[in-house]
Coordinates of C-alpha atoms and ligand atoms in Angstrom, one line a residue:
X1 CA -0.1 -0.1 -0.1
X2 CA 2.6 2.5 0.8
X3 CA 4.1 2.3 -2.6
X4 CA 1.1 3.5 -4.2
X5 CA 1.0 6.9 -5.4
X6 CA 4.6 7.2 -5.7
X7 CA 5.5 8.7 -8.7
X8 CA 9.3 7.9 -8.6
X9 CA 8.3 4.3 -8.8
X10 CA 6.2 4.6 -11.8
X11 CA 9.6 6.4 -13.3
X12 CA 11.5 3.5 -12.6
X13 CA 8.8 0.9 -13.9
X14 CA 8.1 3.0 -17.0
X15 CA 12.0 3.3 -17.6
X16 CA 12.6 -0.8 -17.1
X17 CA 9.5 -1.5 -19.5
X18 CA 10.3 -1.4 -23.2
X19 CA 8.6 1.7 -23.6
X20 CA 10.8 4.6 -23.6
X21 CA 8.4 6.7 -25.5
X22 CA 6.4 6.4 -22.4
X23 CA 8.7 8.0 -20.0
X24 CA 8.6 11.2 -21.8
X25 CA 4.4 11.7 -20.6
X26 CA 5.4 9.8 -16.9
X27 CA 4.5 13.0 -15.4
X28 CA 0.8 12.2 -16.0
X29 CA 0.7 9.0 -14.5
X30 CA 1.1 7.7 -10.7
X31 CA 1.6 4.3 -10.1
X32 CA -1.0 2.0 -8.4
X33 CA -1.1 -1.3 -7.5
X34 CA -3.5 -3.9 -9.0
X35 CA -3.8 -7.5 -9.0
X36 CA -2.1 -7.8 -12.3
X37 CA 0.7 -5.7 -11.2
X38 CA 1.4 -1.7 -11.6
X39 CA -0.7 0.2 -13.9
X40 CA -1.5 3.7 -13.5
X41 CA -4.0 5.3 -12.5
X42 CA -5.0 6.5 -15.7
X43 CA -4.5 3.2 -17.4
X44 CA -6.7 1.8 -15.1
X45 CA -9.7 4.4 -15.8
X46 CA -8.7 3.5 -19.5
X47 CA -9.0 -0.1 -19.2
X48 CA -12.4 0.1 -17.3
X49 CA -14.1 2.6 -20.0
X50 CA -12.5 0.9 -23.0
X51 CA -14.5 -1.0 -25.9
X52 CA -13.4 -4.5 -26.6
X53 CA -10.9 -2.8 -29.7
X54 CA -9.2 -0.4 -27.4
X55 CA -11.6 2.6 -28.1
X56 CA -12.6 5.4 -25.9
X57 CA -14.3 8.5 -25.9
X58 CA -12.5 11.3 -24.4
X59 CA -13.7 14.7 -23.7
X60 CA -11.7 17.5 -21.4
X61 CA -13.8 19.5 -18.8
X62 CA -12.9 22.9 -17.6
X63 CA -14.3 24.3 -14.6
X64 CA -16.6 27.0 -16.1
X65 CA -18.3 24.3 -18.1
X66 CA -18.9 22.1 -15.0
X67 CA -21.8 23.8 -13.2
X68 CA -25.4 22.7 -12.8
X69 CA -27.2 23.4 -16.3
X70 CA -24.2 24.3 -18.0
X71 CA -22.3 23.0 -20.8
X72 CA -21.1 19.5 -19.4
X73 CA -25.0 18.7 -18.1
X74 CA -26.0 19.3 -21.7
X75 CA -23.5 17.1 -23.4
X76 CA -24.6 14.2 -21.2
X77 CA -28.1 14.9 -21.5
X78 CA -27.5 14.8 -25.4
X79 CA -26.3 10.7 -25.0
X80 CA -29.7 10.2 -23.3
X81 CA -31.8 11.9 -25.7
X82 CA -29.7 10.8 -28.8
X83 CA -30.8 7.8 -30.8
X84 CA -29.3 4.8 -29.6
X85 CA -26.1 6.9 -28.1
X86 CA -26.5 6.3 -24.2
X87 CA -24.6 2.9 -24.4
X88 CA -21.6 5.4 -25.3
X89 CA -21.4 7.1 -22.1
X90 CA -19.9 3.6 -20.9
X91 CA -16.8 4.3 -23.0
X92 CA -16.6 7.9 -22.3
X93 CA -13.3 9.2 -20.3
X94 CA -13.7 12.8 -19.1
X95 CA -10.2 14.6 -18.3
X96 CA -10.6 17.2 -15.9
X97 CA -7.8 19.8 -14.8
X98 CA -8.7 20.6 -11.1
X99 CA -10.1 18.5 -8.0
X100 CA -13.4 20.7 -7.8
X101 CA -14.3 19.8 -11.6
X102 CA -13.5 16.4 -10.9
X103 CA -15.3 16.0 -8.1
X104 CA -18.3 17.5 -9.9
X105 CA -17.7 15.0 -12.8
X106 CA -17.6 12.1 -10.9
X107 CA -21.3 13.0 -9.3
X108 CA -22.3 12.5 -12.8
X109 CA -20.2 10.2 -14.5
X110 CA -18.2 7.2 -13.6
X111 CA -14.9 7.7 -15.6
X112 CA -13.6 11.0 -14.6
X113 CA -9.5 11.5 -14.4
X114 CA -7.9 14.7 -13.2
X115 CA -4.8 15.6 -15.1
X116 CA -2.1 17.3 -13.5
X117 CA -1.6 20.8 -14.7
X118 CA 2.2 21.6 -13.7
X119 CA 1.2 24.9 -12.1
X120 CA -1.0 26.2 -14.7
X121 CA -4.3 27.3 -13.7
X122 CA -7.3 26.4 -16.0
X123 CA -9.9 27.4 -13.2
X124 CA -12.6 30.0 -14.4
X125 CA -13.7 30.6 -18.2
X126 CA -10.6 30.3 -20.0
X127 CA -11.3 33.0 -23.0
X128 CA -10.8 31.7 -26.5
X129 CA -7.3 32.3 -28.0
X130 CA -6.0 33.9 -24.6
X131 CA -2.2 32.6 -23.8
X132 CA -4.1 30.2 -20.9
X133 CA -6.4 28.7 -23.6
X134 CA -3.6 28.0 -25.8
X135 CA -1.6 26.6 -23.1
X136 CA -4.6 24.2 -22.5
X137 CA -5.1 23.3 -25.9
X138 CA -1.8 22.3 -26.4
X139 CA -1.7 20.5 -23.0
X140 CA -4.6 18.6 -24.4
X141 CA -2.7 17.7 -27.5
X142 CA 0.1 16.6 -25.9
X143 CA -2.0 14.5 -23.4
X144 CA -3.9 12.8 -26.4
X145 CA -0.4 11.7 -27.7
X146 CA 0.4 9.9 -24.5
X147 CA -3.1 8.2 -24.8
X148 CA -2.1 7.0 -28.5
X149 CA 1.0 5.8 -26.9
X150 CA -0.9 3.5 -24.5
X151 CA -2.3 1.9 -27.4
X152 CA -5.7 3.5 -26.9
X153 CA -7.9 4.7 -30.0
X154 CA -10.4 7.6 -29.0
X155 CA -12.6 9.9 -30.6
X156 CA -12.1 13.2 -28.8
X157 CA -14.8 15.3 -28.6
X158 CA -14.9 18.7 -27.4
X159 CA -18.0 18.9 -24.2
X160 CA -19.9 21.4 -26.4
X161 CA -21.0 18.6 -29.1
X162 CA -24.2 17.3 -28.8
X163 CA -24.1 13.2 -29.6
X164 CA -27.4 12.6 -31.5
X165 CA -26.3 9.5 -33.2
X166 CA -23.6 6.7 -33.1
X167 CA -20.8 8.3 -35.0
X168 CA -19.0 5.2 -35.5
X169 CA -21.5 4.2 -38.1
X170 CA -20.3 7.1 -40.2
X171 CA -16.6 6.7 -39.7
X172 CA -14.2 5.3 -42.6
X173 CA -12.6 2.0 -42.0
X174 CA -9.3 2.7 -43.5
X175 CA -8.3 6.0 -42.0
X176 CA -5.9 6.9 -39.5
X177 CA -7.1 10.4 -38.4
X178 CA -10.6 11.4 -39.0
X179 CA -11.5 15.2 -38.0
X180 CA -14.8 17.3 -38.2
X181 CA -15.1 20.4 -39.9
X182 CA -16.2 23.7 -39.7
X183 CA -16.8 23.8 -43.2
X184 CA -16.8 21.0 -45.6
X185 CA -16.1 21.2 -49.3
X186 CA -17.9 17.9 -50.2
X187 CA -14.7 15.7 -50.6
X188 CA -13.4 13.7 -47.7
X189 CA -9.8 13.2 -48.9
X190 CA -9.2 17.0 -49.8
X191 CA -6.9 18.7 -47.3
X192 CA -8.1 22.3 -48.2
X193 CA -11.3 21.7 -46.0
X194 CA -11.7 23.5 -42.9
X195 CA -11.1 21.1 -39.8
X196 CA -12.2 21.7 -36.4
X197 CA -10.2 19.9 -33.5
X198 CA -12.7 19.7 -31.3
X199 CA -14.2 16.4 -33.0
X200 CA -11.6 13.6 -34.2
X201 CA -11.4 9.8 -34.2
X202 CA -7.8 8.7 -34.2
X203 CA -6.4 5.3 -34.2
X204 CA -3.5 4.2 -32.4
X205 CA -0.5 3.7 -34.6
X206 CA 3.0 4.5 -35.8
X207 CA 1.7 7.0 -38.0
X208 CA -0.5 8.8 -35.7
X209 CA 1.8 8.8 -32.8
X210 CA 4.4 10.4 -35.2
X211 CA 1.7 12.9 -36.3
X212 CA 0.4 14.2 -33.3
X213 CA 4.1 14.7 -32.1
X214 CA 5.0 16.4 -35.0
X215 CA 1.8 18.4 -34.7
X216 CA 2.7 19.4 -30.8
X217 CA 6.4 20.1 -31.9
X218 CA 5.4 22.5 -34.8
X219 CA 3.5 24.7 -31.9
X220 CA 6.9 26.1 -31.0
X221 CA 7.2 27.2 -34.7
X222 CA 4.1 28.9 -34.6
X223 CA 3.9 30.8 -31.4
X224 CA 0.4 32.4 -30.7
X225 CA -1.2 30.0 -32.7
X226 CA -3.9 27.4 -31.4
X227 CA -3.7 23.5 -32.7
X228 CA -6.2 24.2 -35.2
X229 CA -4.3 26.8 -36.9
X230 CA -1.1 24.9 -36.6
X231 CA -3.1 21.9 -38.2
X232 CA -3.7 23.7 -41.2
X233 CA 0.1 25.0 -41.4
X234 CA 1.3 21.8 -41.6
X235 CA -1.5 19.6 -43.3
X236 CA 0.6 20.0 -46.5
X237 CA 3.9 19.1 -45.2
X238 CA 5.6 16.6 -47.5
X239 CA 6.8 14.5 -44.4
X240 CA 3.0 13.8 -44.0
X241 CA 2.6 11.9 -46.8
X242 CA 6.0 10.2 -46.7
X243 CA 4.6 9.0 -43.4
X244 CA 1.4 8.0 -45.1
X245 CA -0.8 8.9 -42.5
X246 CA -4.5 8.8 -43.7
X247 CA -6.4 11.8 -42.9
X248 CA -10.1 12.1 -43.7
X249 CA -12.4 14.8 -43.2
X250 CA -15.9 14.2 -41.9
X251 CA -19.0 15.9 -43.6
X252 CA -20.9 18.5 -41.8
X253 CA -24.0 16.4 -43.1
X254 CA -23.5 14.2 -40.0
X255 CA -20.9 16.0 -38.0
X256 CA -22.4 19.6 -38.1
X257 CA -22.3 22.4 -35.9
X258 CA -23.3 26.5 -35.9
X259 CA -20.9 27.1 -38.6
X260 CA -22.2 24.6 -41.0
X261 CA -25.3 22.9 -39.6
X262 CA -26.2 19.3 -40.2
X263 CA -29.3 20.0 -42.1
X264 CA -31.0 16.5 -42.4
X265 CA -32.2 15.5 -38.8
X266 CA -32.6 11.9 -40.3
X267 CA -28.6 11.9 -40.9
X268 CA -27.0 14.2 -38.1
X269 CA -24.5 12.4 -35.6
X270 CA -23.2 15.3 -33.8
X271 CA -23.7 19.2 -33.4
X272 CA -21.0 21.4 -32.2
X273 CA -21.7 24.6 -30.4
X274 CA -18.6 26.0 -32.9
X275 CA -18.7 29.6 -34.4
X276 CA -19.8 31.2 -31.0
X277 CA -18.0 32.8 -28.5
X278 CA -18.8 32.7 -24.3
X279 CA -20.4 30.0 -22.7
X280 CA -23.9 31.8 -22.2
X281 CA -24.4 32.0 -26.0
X282 CA -23.6 28.2 -26.0
X283 CA -25.9 27.3 -23.5
X284 CA -28.9 29.1 -24.8
X285 CA -28.3 27.7 -28.1
X286 CA -27.4 24.0 -27.3
X287 CA -30.6 24.1 -24.9
X288 CA -32.8 25.1 -28.1
X289 CA -31.0 22.3 -30.1
X290 CA -31.8 19.6 -27.8
X291 CA -35.4 21.0 -27.7
X292 CA -35.5 20.8 -31.7
X293 CA -34.1 17.1 -31.4
X294 CA -36.7 16.3 -28.8
X295 CA -39.4 17.2 -31.2
X296 CA -38.0 15.4 -34.2
X297 CA -37.4 12.5 -31.8
X298 CA -41.3 12.7 -30.7
X299 CA -42.5 12.2 -34.5
X300 CA -43.6 8.8 -35.7
X301 CA -41.1 7.1 -37.9
X302 CA -43.1 8.1 -41.1
X303 CA -43.1 11.9 -40.1
X304 CA -39.5 11.7 -39.4
X305 CA -38.7 10.6 -42.9
X306 CA -40.7 13.1 -44.3
X307 CA -40.0 16.0 -41.9
X308 CA -38.4 19.1 -43.0
X309 CA -37.6 20.3 -39.7
X310 CA -34.8 22.8 -39.3
X311 CA -32.7 24.0 -36.8
X312 CA -33.8 27.2 -34.9
X313 CA -30.5 28.0 -34.0
X314 CA -27.8 29.8 -34.2
X315 CA -29.4 32.4 -32.0
X316 CA -27.1 33.9 -29.6
X317 CA -24.3 32.4 -31.1
X318 CA -22.7 34.8 -34.1
X319 CA -20.6 33.6 -36.8
X320 CA -17.3 33.9 -34.8
X321 CA -14.7 30.9 -34.7
X322 CA -14.5 29.1 -32.0
Ligands
LIG401 C1 -32.7 4.6 -34.4 O1 -31.7 3.9 -34.4 C2 -32.1 2.6 -34.8 C3 -30.9 1.6 -34.9 O2 -29.9 2.0 -35.8 C4 -32.8 2.9 -36.2 O3 -33.3 1.7 -36.7 C5 -34.1 3.9 -36.2 O4 -34.4 3.8 -37.5 C6 -33.4 5.0 -35.5 N1 -34.1 6.2 -35.5 C7 -34.1 7.2 -35.9 C8 -35.0 8.2 -35.7 O5 -33.0 7.7 -36.5
LIG402 C1 -7.4 29.9 -10.0 O1 -7.7 30.8 -10.5 C2 -9.4 30.8 -10.0 C3 -10.1 31.7 -10.8 O2 -9.5 32.6 -12.0 C4 -8.8 31.3 -8.6 O3 -10.1 31.3 -8.2 C5 -8.3 30.4 -8.0 O4 -7.8 30.5 -6.8 C6 -6.9 29.7 -8.8 N1 -6.4 28.7 -8.3 C7 -4.8 28.9 -7.9 C8 -4.4 27.5 -7.1 O5 -4.2 29.6 -8.1
LIG403 C1 -10.6 15.0 -53.8 O1 -9.5 15.2 -53.0 C2 -8.1 14.7 -53.2 C3 -7.1 14.8 -52.6 O2 -7.1 16.3 -53.1 C4 -8.2 14.3 -54.9 O3 -7.1 13.6 -55.4 C5 -9.4 13.9 -55.5 O4 -9.1 13.7 -57.0 C6 -10.7 14.4 -54.7 N1 -11.9 14.1 -55.6 C7 -12.6 14.7 -56.2 C8 -14.1 13.9 -56.5 O5 -12.6 15.8 -56.4
LIG404 C1 5.1 0.3 -35.8 O1 4.5 -0.5 -34.9 C2 4.7 -1.7 -35.2 C3 3.4 -2.3 -34.2 O2 2.2 -2.1 -34.7 C4 6.1 -2.2 -34.4 O3 6.3 -3.7 -34.1 C5 6.9 -1.3 -35.3 O4 8.4 -1.3 -34.4 C6 6.8 0.2 -35.2 N1 7.7 1.1 -36.4 C7 8.2 1.9 -36.1 C8 9.1 2.5 -37.3 O5 7.9 2.5 -34.8
LIG405 C1 9.6 16.4 -31.6 O1 10.8 17.4 -30.9 C2 11.6 16.3 -30.5 C3 12.6 17.2 -29.4 O2 12.7 18.6 -30.0 C4 12.4 15.5 -31.3 O3 13.1 14.6 -30.5 C5 11.2 14.6 -32.1 O4 12.4 13.7 -33.0 C6 10.5 15.5 -32.6 N1 9.1 14.9 -33.1 C7 8.7 14.6 -34.5 C8 7.7 13.8 -34.7 O5 9.0 15.6 -35.2
LIG406 C1 -43.3 20.4 -44.4 O1 -43.3 21.8 -44.5 C2 -44.6 22.0 -45.1 C3 -44.4 23.7 -45.5 O2 -43.6 24.2 -44.7 C4 -45.7 21.6 -44.3 O3 -46.9 22.1 -44.7 C5 -45.8 20.3 -43.9 O4 -46.7 19.9 -43.0 C6 -44.4 19.8 -43.6 N1 -44.0 18.5 -43.5 C7 -43.9 17.6 -42.0 C8 -43.8 16.6 -42.3 O5 -43.5 18.4 -41.1

């Protein structure tokens, strides 16, 4: 028992294990003893939440969105209102940055994990594109890379994305890296799409681990840019085609948002409160969005097929990038 929680031991263990890469991210992990030997707390959370094929759904939650009636509540509610999406909650791991948020999470959800922030303070509303926002986003990229290194595939989702249908039915089978778009030009292979890092499905393999590191490294070359902007800078880099990383851009017909809504209620899988700045605006419009969805779900099967419903949002959300 006295060994549990000693990071020093974990560093020792990860050094002696074959995975040297893992050591780089060892600051995320604290060791704990289990029947199987030693595994990090994070690994234990992931093992419990994982689907059979080692896939998890991940979101990161910061303090300001973790209040009753706020974005996180709506996020969880969407899984319950969606068509056959409730089971996906069993595979959702919520990453938090502080104790208070983690406690809020645990009261509502079973898989929550608090990541060390190395002195950074992500408490309070982190305003879009401020240095703290950028720091948080890059920490997220770094963290997600460590998840790939642990051998887990994941769907990363922002918390302001409503899950209305099972997205796994829409993903491409052969792609390494699939990402939703603010604007989709009709060609899922076309690098000139406008991706949005808030929703991506990444399989764990050499190519994606390499790419995530390359992405993270590139942040140093483009100080002041967010991960989305850096992605756009590096997406044409010859190394990426050299590494044969297969990227696919997801259609807004299925993975829509306030920038470009998914028009057909019979197709929509997720809806993102993108092109929207400010919690109050997001909460307001996401609530309306869920009401629209409830109206649709209440229709008979025949009326659903024939329905010509349209979203009554965005309303409070103005067309700004987020
Ligand atoms: C919900 O999902 C089931 C199973 O995939 C499907 O048969 C049904 O048509 C769906 N309903 C709607 C409204 O999409
Ligand atoms: C972090 O920031 C919040 C609000 O911005 C403040 O209330 C809190 O005391 C800070 N925490 C630390 C550890 O500095
Ligand atoms: C889609 O984009 C890819 C990559 O740019 C290109 O090779 C392909 O021809 C495009 N497909 C269509 C149908 O335009
Ligand atoms: C790529 O991954 C395989 C296992 O999937 C591993 O055996 C191989 O060494 C890796 N190659 C490189 C260059 O990392
Ligand atoms: C990232 O940067 C580190 C340290 O500068 C370097 O060792 C590594 O090779 C880089 N990785 C990639 C994929 O660019
Ligand atoms: C579709 O829209 C038309 C006109 O806006 C309306 O008359 C009709 O009832 C709608 N159909 C359904 C199934 O809601």
